[in-house]
Amino acid sequence: MTKQTPETIDWSTLGFNYIDTGMSFRAKFRNGKWEPGKLSKDNTVRMSEASPVLHYGQACFEGLKAYRTKEGDIQLFRPDQNAKRMKKSAEQLLMEAYPEDQFIAAIHQVVKANADWVPPYGTGASLYIRPFLYGEGDIIGVQPAKKYTFSVFVTPVGPYFKDGLLPQAFLVSEYDRAAPRGTGAVKVGGNYASSYLAGKEAKDQGFADAIFLDPATHTKIEEIGSSNFFGITKDKVFVTPASPSILPSITKYSLLWIAEKRLGLKTVEKEVYLDEIDQFVEAGAMGTAAVITPISSITYQGKTHLFSAEKETGPITQSLYEELVGIQFGDIEAPEGWIQIIQ
Ligand SMILES: *Cc1c(COP(=O)(O)O)cnc(C)c1O
């Protein structure tokens, strides 16, 4: 395949695939301090074979997007929240966190350097940004690294669903994603390799993805592959699970705000028991990649619960989606501090 360029790429057929855009950001932690980071054209990494990331999974990551507005500007959605979350992830794995202000500056720098790769307004596509941090060096014992690399690459991605929001069927997994007092609330590498099997089993059976239950009692909905869950009750309450082992989704907290302040819904974060899901008339999954995936049904141990908004996206889900996407692409006024324009 010939190498794609911003001039030859077909923005309308982009999926969620990696394309080397030619410019990423690298910073190294050496001798007890972060060295100044810089742009790099190399999309490969070189490290000691004994690096803790390779054996013990000492790594964390983030995911956010840059959006092209109608005016042609490029803007970021709440990168400060990703900076804060990555710091927590790093601290839980005894890694050297990359300073939050430098994290945000690095995102601006790498997006600016790849500005031609930010898809045009109106295509629904955007530039996915992947910051990550890992431990490296000659370590063989089970202990944290002394050297770290913080890196950011970008890749253009399409709207998750090209034909708009289509409700999808989900399967409750027999596996757990994270332990009750484990690393579920941080975005660390190990959580994801251990969720592959659950995801594959769901997809092999024709489901969109796996839903995980709470690891202690297996009675409550926790979250979905890489998105959080919400349900809308008959009385128009936006409900999303509260649990210490859920990854706190920035999309979720943004939608909680939008639901309350823009759509006038009541919102609540509380335990969501699987045997009480018939209280919901709409349900969905929320995360950066797809924004919202409406849920048509949930299957558990051979029984399927159908939501009333089964064939078509429910009206509240649709409004939540339009409001958030409108803010991200600059068509709808954003709450203060949510948007940063690339200068
Ligand atoms: C990243 C992620 C999410 C979504 O978080 P956003 O900040 O909304 O992108 C949800 N669940 C898991 C497990 C994740 O890794």
Short mmCIF file of C-alpha atoms and ligand atoms in Angstrom, two decimals:
data_model
loop_
_atom_site.label_atom_id
_atom_site.label_comp_id
_atom_site.label_asym_id
_atom_site.label_seq_id
_atom_site.Cartn_x
_atom_site.Cartn_y
_atom_site.Cartn_z
CA MET A 1 0.00 0.00 0.00
CA THR A 2 1.29 3.45 -0.83
CA LYS A 3 1.86 5.76 2.09
CA GLN A 4 -1.13 7.97 2.76
CA THR A 5 -0.73 11.73 2.90
CA PRO A 6 -3.17 14.47 3.88
CA GLU A 7 -3.45 15.26 0.16
CA THR A 8 -4.41 11.72 -0.92
CA ILE A 9 -6.43 10.52 2.07
CA ASP A 10 -10.18 9.95 1.76
CA TRP A 11 -11.48 11.52 4.99
CA SER A 12 -14.96 10.09 4.48
CA THR A 13 -13.86 6.45 4.71
CA LEU A 14 -11.58 6.71 7.73
CA GLY A 15 -12.12 4.14 10.43
CA PHE A 16 -10.28 3.78 13.72
CA ASN A 17 -6.91 2.72 12.33
CA TYR A 18 -3.33 3.83 12.87
CA ILE A 19 -1.76 5.96 10.17
CA ASP A 20 1.79 7.24 10.66
CA THR A 21 1.47 11.01 10.28
CA GLY A 22 5.22 11.47 10.43
CA MET A 23 5.57 13.58 13.56
CA SER A 24 5.30 12.59 17.21
CA PHE A 25 6.46 14.01 20.53
CA ARG A 26 9.06 12.40 22.80
CA ALA A 27 10.33 13.32 26.26
CA LYS A 28 12.69 11.26 28.40
CA PHE A 29 13.07 10.99 32.16
CA ARG A 30 16.78 10.41 32.86
CA ASN A 31 18.94 10.78 35.98
CA GLY A 32 16.00 11.81 38.13
CA LYS A 33 14.52 14.49 35.87
CA TRP A 34 12.50 15.13 32.71
CA GLU A 35 14.65 16.26 29.81
CA PRO A 36 13.07 18.82 27.43
CA GLY A 37 10.79 17.00 25.00
CA LYS A 38 10.94 17.36 21.23
CA LEU A 39 9.24 16.37 18.01
CA SER A 40 10.43 13.20 16.33
CA LYS A 41 9.91 11.74 12.87
CA ASP A 42 10.64 8.23 14.09
CA ASN A 43 7.50 6.19 14.80
CA THR A 44 9.44 3.29 16.36
CA VAL A 45 10.85 2.95 19.87
CA ARG A 46 14.09 1.36 21.02
CA MET A 47 14.63 0.21 24.58
CA SER A 48 16.34 -2.37 26.78
CA GLU A 49 14.94 -5.87 26.52
CA ALA A 50 14.70 -5.83 30.33
CA SER A 51 12.33 -2.81 30.39
CA PRO A 52 9.54 -3.08 33.01
CA VAL A 53 6.93 -2.06 30.43
CA LEU A 54 7.66 -5.21 28.41
CA HIS A 55 7.41 -7.66 31.30
CA TYR A 56 5.37 -6.10 34.05
CA GLY A 57 3.18 -3.71 32.10
CA GLN A 58 4.46 -0.49 33.66
CA ALA A 59 2.65 1.76 31.20
CA CYS A 60 -0.32 4.09 31.01
CA PHE A 61 -2.01 6.02 28.22
CA GLU A 62 -4.63 8.61 27.34
CA GLY A 63 -6.91 9.29 24.41
CA LEU A 64 -8.40 12.59 23.24
CA LYS A 65 -9.15 14.34 19.96
CA ALA A 66 -8.49 17.54 18.01
CA TYR A 67 -11.39 18.91 15.96
CA ARG A 68 -11.56 21.20 12.92
CA THR A 69 -14.15 23.94 13.30
CA LYS A 70 -16.27 25.57 10.59
CA GLU A 71 -13.89 28.56 10.70
CA GLY A 72 -10.94 26.25 10.08
CA ASP A 73 -9.48 26.47 13.58
CA ILE A 74 -8.22 23.37 15.35
CA GLN A 75 -9.44 22.82 18.89
CA LEU A 76 -8.89 20.42 21.77
CA PHE A 77 -11.59 19.18 24.13
CA ARG A 78 -10.64 19.29 27.85
CA PRO A 79 -6.98 18.21 27.55
CA ASP A 80 -6.42 19.31 31.15
CA GLN A 81 -8.66 16.42 32.25
CA ASN A 82 -6.47 13.93 30.37
CA ALA A 83 -3.35 15.47 31.93
CA LYS A 84 -4.82 15.06 35.40
CA ARG A 85 -5.97 11.50 34.75
CA MET A 86 -2.60 10.43 33.36
CA LYS A 87 -0.91 11.77 36.48
CA LYS A 88 -3.14 9.52 38.61
CA SER A 89 -2.42 6.53 36.38
CA ALA A 90 1.33 7.16 36.61
CA GLU A 91 1.25 7.55 40.37
CA GLN A 92 -0.62 4.29 40.88
CA LEU A 93 2.11 2.38 38.97
CA LEU A 94 4.95 4.27 40.73
CA MET A 95 5.90 5.93 37.45
CA GLU A 96 7.28 9.43 37.03
CA ALA A 97 4.26 11.50 35.97
CA TYR A 98 4.83 13.95 33.13
CA PRO A 99 4.01 17.44 34.50
CA GLU A 100 0.43 18.44 33.62
CA ASP A 101 1.28 21.80 32.05
CA GLN A 102 3.96 20.18 29.91
CA PHE A 103 1.52 17.43 28.93
CA ILE A 104 -0.89 20.07 27.58
CA ALA A 105 1.93 21.97 25.85
CA ALA A 106 3.13 18.73 24.21
CA ILE A 107 -0.37 18.04 22.86
CA HIS A 108 -0.55 21.53 21.37
CA GLN A 109 2.91 21.12 19.83
CA VAL A 110 2.27 17.75 18.22
CA VAL A 111 -1.17 18.69 16.91
CA LYS A 112 0.23 21.89 15.42
CA ALA A 113 3.04 19.93 13.75
CA ASN A 114 0.42 17.59 12.23
CA ALA A 115 -2.16 20.28 11.42
CA ASP A 116 -2.58 19.02 7.84
CA TRP A 117 -3.81 15.72 9.29
CA VAL A 118 -6.75 17.26 11.14
CA PRO A 119 -9.74 16.22 8.99
CA PRO A 120 -11.87 18.96 7.39
CA TYR A 121 -14.97 20.24 9.16
CA GLY A 122 -18.13 18.46 8.11
CA THR A 123 -16.60 15.01 7.57
CA GLY A 124 -17.29 14.00 11.18
CA ALA A 125 -13.68 12.81 11.31
CA SER A 126 -11.14 14.13 13.82
CA LEU A 127 -7.53 13.74 14.88
CA TYR A 128 -7.12 11.13 17.61
CA ILE A 129 -4.31 11.93 20.06
CA ARG A 130 -2.58 9.17 21.99
CA PRO A 131 -0.30 10.25 24.85
CA PHE A 132 1.49 7.39 26.64
CA LEU A 133 4.11 6.82 29.29
CA TYR A 134 6.21 3.74 29.99
CA GLY A 135 9.02 2.47 32.20
CA GLU A 136 12.22 1.28 30.58
CA GLY A 137 15.80 0.32 31.34
CA ASP A 138 17.79 -2.65 32.63
CA ILE A 139 15.58 -3.96 35.43
CA ILE A 140 14.91 -7.62 36.03
CA GLY A 141 13.31 -7.68 39.50
CA VAL A 142 9.66 -6.74 39.95
CA GLN A 143 10.26 -3.08 40.64
CA PRO A 144 9.57 0.28 39.01
CA ALA A 145 11.83 1.66 36.28
CA LYS A 146 14.25 4.52 36.81
CA LYS A 147 13.92 5.69 33.19
CA TYR A 148 10.67 6.73 31.49
CA THR A 149 9.53 7.94 28.11
CA PHE A 150 6.47 10.13 27.61
CA SER A 151 5.31 10.20 24.02
CA VAL A 152 2.37 11.47 21.98
CA PHE A 153 1.33 10.42 18.49
CA VAL A 154 -1.73 11.40 16.48
CA THR A 155 -3.75 9.68 13.80
CA PRO A 156 -6.83 10.78 11.86
CA VAL A 157 -9.96 8.77 12.68
CA GLY A 158 -13.45 8.64 11.24
CA PRO A 159 -16.71 9.04 13.08
CA TYR A 160 -17.26 5.71 14.79
CA PHE A 161 -20.58 5.20 13.08
CA LYS A 162 -20.69 6.57 9.58
CA ASP A 163 -24.45 6.20 9.26
CA GLY A 164 -25.11 8.03 12.51
CA LEU A 165 -26.01 6.46 15.81
CA LEU A 166 -27.10 2.86 15.42
CA PRO A 167 -28.15 0.99 18.57
CA GLN A 168 -25.93 -2.03 19.26
CA ALA A 169 -26.36 -5.25 21.23
CA PHE A 170 -24.00 -5.97 24.13
CA LEU A 171 -23.12 -9.13 26.05
CA VAL A 172 -22.43 -9.27 29.78
CA SER A 173 -19.02 -10.91 30.20
CA GLU A 174 -18.24 -13.81 32.51
CA TYR A 175 -14.83 -12.23 33.09
CA ASP A 176 -13.84 -9.29 35.29
CA ARG A 177 -12.05 -6.27 33.88
CA ALA A 178 -10.41 -5.14 37.10
CA ALA A 179 -10.17 -6.29 40.72
CA PRO A 180 -12.29 -4.61 43.44
CA ARG A 181 -9.29 -2.79 44.87
CA GLY A 182 -7.14 -3.03 41.76
CA THR A 183 -6.33 -0.68 38.90
CA GLY A 184 -9.78 -0.31 37.28
CA ALA A 185 -9.92 3.45 37.89
CA VAL A 186 -6.64 4.20 36.10
CA LYS A 187 -5.83 3.94 32.39
CA VAL A 188 -2.99 1.44 32.63
CA GLY A 189 -1.91 -1.03 29.95
CA GLY A 190 -2.54 -4.22 31.89
CA ASN A 191 -6.28 -3.57 32.17
CA TYR A 192 -6.66 -3.80 28.41
CA ALA A 193 -4.69 -6.92 27.50
CA SER A 194 -6.75 -8.68 30.16
CA SER A 195 -10.00 -7.51 28.56
CA TYR A 196 -9.19 -8.79 25.03
CA LEU A 197 -10.66 -12.23 25.62
CA ALA A 198 -13.95 -10.87 26.95
CA GLY A 199 -14.21 -8.54 23.95
CA LYS A 200 -13.40 -11.29 21.49
CA GLU A 201 -15.95 -13.68 22.95
CA ALA A 202 -18.65 -11.01 22.72
CA LYS A 203 -17.74 -10.07 19.13
CA ASP A 204 -17.49 -13.73 18.05
CA GLN A 205 -21.11 -14.11 19.12
CA GLY A 206 -22.18 -11.06 17.13
CA PHE A 207 -22.28 -8.50 19.93
CA ALA A 208 -20.73 -5.05 19.71
CA ASP A 209 -18.69 -5.54 22.88
CA ALA A 210 -18.63 -6.94 26.43
CA ILE A 211 -20.20 -5.34 29.48
CA PHE A 212 -18.34 -5.95 32.73
CA LEU A 213 -20.07 -6.41 36.07
CA ASP A 214 -18.70 -5.24 39.41
CA PRO A 215 -15.90 -7.64 40.31
CA ALA A 216 -16.95 -8.12 43.95
CA THR A 217 -20.59 -9.24 43.61
CA HIS A 218 -21.28 -9.57 39.87
CA THR A 219 -24.70 -7.99 40.30
CA LYS A 220 -24.06 -4.43 39.09
CA ILE A 221 -23.18 -2.96 35.71
CA GLU A 222 -19.68 -1.58 35.82
CA GLU A 223 -18.66 -0.47 32.32
CA ILE A 224 -18.13 -1.54 28.75
CA GLY A 225 -14.84 -2.39 26.92
CA SER A 226 -13.53 1.16 26.88
CA SER A 227 -16.58 3.22 27.65
CA ASN A 228 -18.79 4.02 30.62
CA PHE A 229 -22.49 3.14 30.84
CA PHE A 230 -25.55 5.35 31.17
CA GLY A 231 -29.29 4.72 31.28
CA ILE A 232 -32.23 7.12 30.99
CA THR A 233 -35.26 6.33 33.15
CA LYS A 234 -38.90 6.86 32.19
CA ASP A 235 -38.80 9.98 34.39
CA LYS A 236 -35.85 11.35 32.40
CA VAL A 237 -33.15 10.75 34.97
CA PHE A 238 -29.64 10.22 33.58
CA VAL A 239 -28.15 7.37 35.63
CA THR A 240 -24.54 6.21 35.45
CA PRO A 241 -22.82 3.63 37.66
CA ALA A 242 -20.71 4.70 40.63
CA SER A 243 -17.88 2.31 41.41
CA PRO A 244 -14.23 2.57 42.50
CA SER A 245 -13.18 0.12 39.75
CA ILE A 246 -14.64 2.07 36.79
CA LEU A 247 -12.34 4.20 34.63
CA PRO A 248 -13.61 7.78 35.14
CA SER A 249 -14.59 8.79 31.60
CA ILE A 250 -14.17 12.44 30.64
CA THR A 251 -16.99 11.96 28.12
CA LYS A 252 -19.20 10.77 30.98
CA TYR A 253 -18.50 13.76 33.20
CA SER A 254 -19.08 16.06 30.23
CA LEU A 255 -22.40 14.37 29.44
CA LEU A 256 -23.46 14.51 33.10
CA TRP A 257 -22.96 18.27 32.95
CA ILE A 258 -24.75 18.60 29.60
CA ALA A 259 -27.67 16.43 30.77
CA GLU A 260 -28.21 18.63 33.80
CA LYS A 261 -27.34 22.11 32.57
CA ARG A 262 -28.33 22.00 28.93
CA LEU A 263 -31.08 19.36 28.74
CA GLY A 264 -32.54 19.95 32.20
CA LEU A 265 -32.40 16.29 33.24
CA LYS A 266 -31.83 15.02 36.73
CA THR A 267 -28.56 13.11 36.95
CA VAL A 268 -27.29 10.55 39.41
CA GLU A 269 -24.18 8.42 39.82
CA LYS A 270 -25.15 5.32 41.78
CA GLU A 271 -25.00 1.53 41.74
CA VAL A 272 -26.83 0.09 38.73
CA TYR A 273 -28.08 -3.43 39.42
CA LEU A 274 -28.35 -5.68 36.42
CA ASP A 275 -31.77 -6.92 37.53
CA GLU A 276 -33.06 -3.34 37.59
CA ILE A 277 -32.20 -2.35 34.03
CA ASP A 278 -35.87 -2.42 33.00
CA GLN A 279 -36.11 1.02 34.67
CA PHE A 280 -34.28 2.41 31.61
CA VAL A 281 -35.97 3.40 28.35
CA GLU A 282 -32.66 4.34 26.74
CA ALA A 283 -29.09 3.26 27.42
CA GLY A 284 -25.69 3.92 25.94
CA ALA A 285 -21.92 3.64 26.17
CA MET A 286 -19.78 6.81 26.44
CA GLY A 287 -16.15 7.40 25.54
CA THR A 288 -13.88 9.56 23.40
CA ALA A 289 -13.66 7.21 20.41
CA ALA A 290 -17.39 6.79 19.67
CA VAL A 291 -18.78 9.62 21.86
CA ILE A 292 -22.02 7.66 22.44
CA THR A 293 -22.95 4.16 21.31
CA PRO A 294 -26.67 3.60 21.91
CA ILE A 295 -27.41 0.19 23.48
CA SER A 296 -30.28 -1.79 21.95
CA SER A 297 -30.05 -4.81 24.24
CA ILE A 298 -28.06 -6.47 26.99
CA THR A 299 -27.69 -10.26 27.06
CA TYR A 300 -26.76 -12.05 30.27
CA GLN A 301 -26.58 -15.81 30.76
CA GLY A 302 -28.74 -16.49 27.72
CA LYS A 303 -31.42 -13.92 28.58
CA THR A 304 -31.77 -10.73 26.55
CA HIS A 305 -33.16 -7.45 27.82
CA LEU A 306 -34.35 -5.18 25.03
CA PHE A 307 -34.52 -1.44 25.61
CA SER A 308 -37.53 0.36 24.19
CA ALA A 309 -35.20 2.49 22.04
CA GLU A 310 -34.08 -0.71 20.36
CA LYS A 311 -34.20 0.00 16.62
CA GLU A 312 -33.62 3.73 16.69
CA THR A 313 -31.61 5.96 18.96
CA GLY A 314 -33.77 7.38 21.74
CA PRO A 315 -34.47 11.13 21.74
CA ILE A 316 -32.46 11.93 24.86
CA THR A 317 -29.44 9.91 23.69
CA GLN A 318 -29.64 11.77 20.37
CA SER A 319 -29.78 15.18 22.09
CA LEU A 320 -26.88 14.34 24.39
CA TYR A 321 -24.82 13.26 21.39
CA GLU A 322 -25.63 16.34 19.30
CA GLU A 323 -24.89 18.73 22.13
CA LEU A 324 -21.51 17.18 22.93
CA VAL A 325 -20.39 16.81 19.32
CA GLY A 326 -21.59 20.37 18.64
CA ILE A 327 -19.38 21.65 21.46
CA GLN A 328 -16.40 19.57 20.29
CA PHE A 329 -16.59 20.87 16.71
CA GLY A 330 -17.24 24.43 17.81
CA ASP A 331 -20.85 24.71 16.57
CA ILE A 332 -22.32 25.05 20.05
CA GLU A 333 -21.01 27.29 22.79
CA ALA A 334 -18.79 25.39 25.21
CA PRO A 335 -18.79 25.72 28.98
CA GLU A 336 -15.88 27.79 30.19
CA GLY A 337 -12.53 26.02 30.02
CA TRP A 338 -13.62 23.06 27.91
CA ILE A 339 -12.05 24.17 24.63
CA GLN A 340 -8.46 25.10 23.78
CA ILE A 341 -7.63 26.46 20.34
CA ILE A 342 -4.32 25.46 18.75
CA GLN A 343 -2.37 28.67 18.09
C1 LIG B 1 -10.66 5.56 28.19
C2 LIG B 1 -11.73 4.71 28.78
C3 LIG B 1 -13.06 5.14 28.89
C4 LIG B 1 -13.55 6.43 28.29
O1 LIG B 1 -12.94 7.56 28.82
P1 LIG B 1 -13.03 8.94 28.01
O2 LIG B 1 -12.22 9.86 28.85
O3 LIG B 1 -14.44 9.31 27.95
O4 LIG B 1 -12.47 8.66 26.67
C5 LIG B 1 -13.96 4.33 29.56
N1 LIG B 1 -13.61 3.13 30.04
C6 LIG B 1 -12.35 2.67 29.93
C7 LIG B 1 -12.02 1.34 30.50
C8 LIG B 1 -11.38 3.44 29.29
O5 LIG B 1 -10.15 2.99 29.16
#
